[in-house]
Amino acid sequence: MLSDLIPEQDFASRYPSPITVVVTLPSDPAFQPTPSSSLTLTVPILTSVKDLKDMILQQTGSSLSLAKLQVKYMSVGYLKDTMSLAGANVGEGGVLEVSVKSRGGKR
């Protein structure tokens, strides 16, 4: 829950060096041909979710827009683009799950 999180600056002070996170990718045609179902990225702890999504798109060569991607962290849920990894308390070895937003159902 968001109320249980350590404040962003306090959490960031624990990680003065960049952290390594694992990003699991969806089995979506937009991420093919990605040789793996996950990426390992080394990033500063204050990296925003928006910047992380941009890195994911660059690494995978996907043509999706940033707005179509959602990033989820197990204890927090879906992360807002303006949030940093420290704000979500994602530390060394954190696992993030990427999904592709789908449009509403048929009418």
Tab-separated table of C-alpha atoms in Angstrom, residues 14-107:
chain	number	residue	atom	x	y	z
A	14	ARG	CA	19.855	3.867	0.906
A	15	TYR	CA	20.952	3.420	-2.730
A	16	PRO	CA	23.639	5.973	-3.668
A	17	SER	CA	24.701	3.804	-6.635
A	18	PRO	CA	22.467	2.725	-9.523
A	19	ILE	CA	20.270	-0.310	-8.860
A	20	THR	CA	19.559	-3.322	-11.026
A	21	VAL	CA	15.904	-4.149	-11.679
A	22	VAL	CA	14.310	-6.984	-13.613
A	23	VAL	CA	11.462	-6.086	-15.946
A	24	THR	CA	9.169	-8.921	-17.023
A	25	LEU	CA	7.654	-8.403	-20.462
A	26	PRO	CA	4.232	-9.473	-21.680
A	27	SER	CA	3.861	-12.070	-24.403
A	28	ASP	CA	2.588	-9.409	-26.767
A	29	PRO	CA	3.486	-9.188	-30.475
A	30	ALA	CA	4.670	-5.601	-29.868
A	31	PHE	CA	7.639	-6.998	-27.933
A	32	GLN	CA	8.697	-9.553	-30.513
A	33	PRO	CA	11.332	-10.543	-31.394
A	34	THR	CA	12.674	-9.991	-27.888
A	35	PRO	CA	14.983	-12.905	-27.110
A	36	SER	CA	13.883	-13.073	-23.489
A	37	SER	CA	10.709	-12.554	-21.518
A	38	SER	CA	12.561	-10.184	-19.208
A	39	LEU	CA	15.098	-7.354	-19.247
A	40	THR	CA	17.681	-6.503	-16.643
A	41	LEU	CA	18.298	-2.759	-16.379
A	42	THR	CA	20.724	-0.796	-14.225
A	43	VAL	CA	19.275	2.618	-13.415
A	44	PRO	CA	19.555	5.418	-10.829
A	45	ILE	CA	17.092	4.974	-7.957
A	46	LEU	CA	15.392	8.291	-8.812
A	47	THR	CA	14.565	7.196	-12.383
A	48	SER	CA	10.950	8.017	-13.199
A	49	VAL	CA	8.539	5.344	-14.386
A	50	LYS	CA	8.156	7.332	-17.620
A	51	ASP	CA	11.922	7.193	-18.235
A	52	LEU	CA	11.960	3.494	-17.375
A	53	LYS	CA	9.176	2.833	-19.906
A	54	ASP	CA	11.199	4.717	-22.514
A	55	MET	CA	14.243	2.524	-21.757
A	56	ILE	CA	12.088	-0.602	-22.090
A	57	LEU	CA	10.792	0.510	-25.493
A	58	GLN	CA	14.332	1.312	-26.674
A	59	GLN	CA	15.730	-2.024	-25.462
A	60	THR	CA	12.943	-4.067	-27.045
A	61	GLY	CA	12.603	-2.038	-30.239
A	62	SER	CA	8.851	-1.870	-29.684
A	63	SER	CA	6.841	0.729	-31.574
A	64	LEU	CA	4.243	1.091	-28.789
A	65	SER	CA	3.665	4.518	-27.277
A	66	LEU	CA	4.610	5.142	-23.646
A	67	ALA	CA	0.938	5.665	-22.841
A	68	LYS	CA	0.133	2.055	-23.793
A	69	LEU	CA	2.517	0.571	-21.206
A	70	GLN	CA	1.693	-0.055	-17.576
A	71	VAL	CA	4.339	-0.879	-14.976
A	72	LYS	CA	3.369	-2.806	-11.858
A	73	TYR	CA	5.361	-3.384	-8.686
A	74	MET	CA	4.138	-6.195	-6.465
A	75	SER	CA	3.604	-4.307	-3.205
A	76	VAL	CA	2.384	-1.033	-4.730
A	77	GLY	CA	0.351	-1.951	-7.800
A	78	TYR	CA	0.429	0.058	-11.024
A	79	LEU	CA	2.918	2.926	-10.955
A	80	LYS	CA	2.215	6.417	-12.251
A	81	ASP	CA	4.590	7.835	-14.864
A	82	THR	CA	5.596	10.668	-12.542
A	83	MET	CA	6.644	8.303	-9.745
A	84	SER	CA	10.293	7.417	-9.267
A	85	LEU	CA	11.544	3.950	-8.416
A	86	ALA	CA	12.498	5.303	-4.972
A	87	GLY	CA	8.986	6.680	-4.544
A	88	ALA	CA	7.620	3.183	-5.131
A	89	ASN	CA	10.339	1.713	-2.853
A	90	VAL	CA	11.787	-0.412	-5.670
A	91	GLY	CA	15.230	-1.460	-4.477
A	92	GLU	CA	18.123	-3.549	-5.770
A	93	GLY	CA	16.835	-6.643	-7.572
A	94	GLY	CA	13.254	-5.364	-7.694
A	95	VAL	CA	10.997	-7.111	-10.200
A	96	LEU	CA	8.645	-4.938	-12.249
A	97	GLU	CA	5.907	-6.300	-14.483
A	98	VAL	CA	5.057	-4.569	-17.751
A	99	SER	CA	1.674	-4.939	-19.404
A	100	VAL	CA	0.042	-3.351	-22.426
A	101	LYS	CA	-3.129	-1.358	-21.810
A	102	SER	CA	-6.037	-2.624	-23.809
A	103	ARG	CA	-8.976	-0.557	-24.907
A	104	GLY	CA	-12.430	-1.016	-23.456
A	105	GLY	CA	-14.568	-3.993	-24.375
A	106	LYS	CA	-16.859	-4.356	-27.382
A	107	ARG	CA	-20.050	-2.375	-27.467
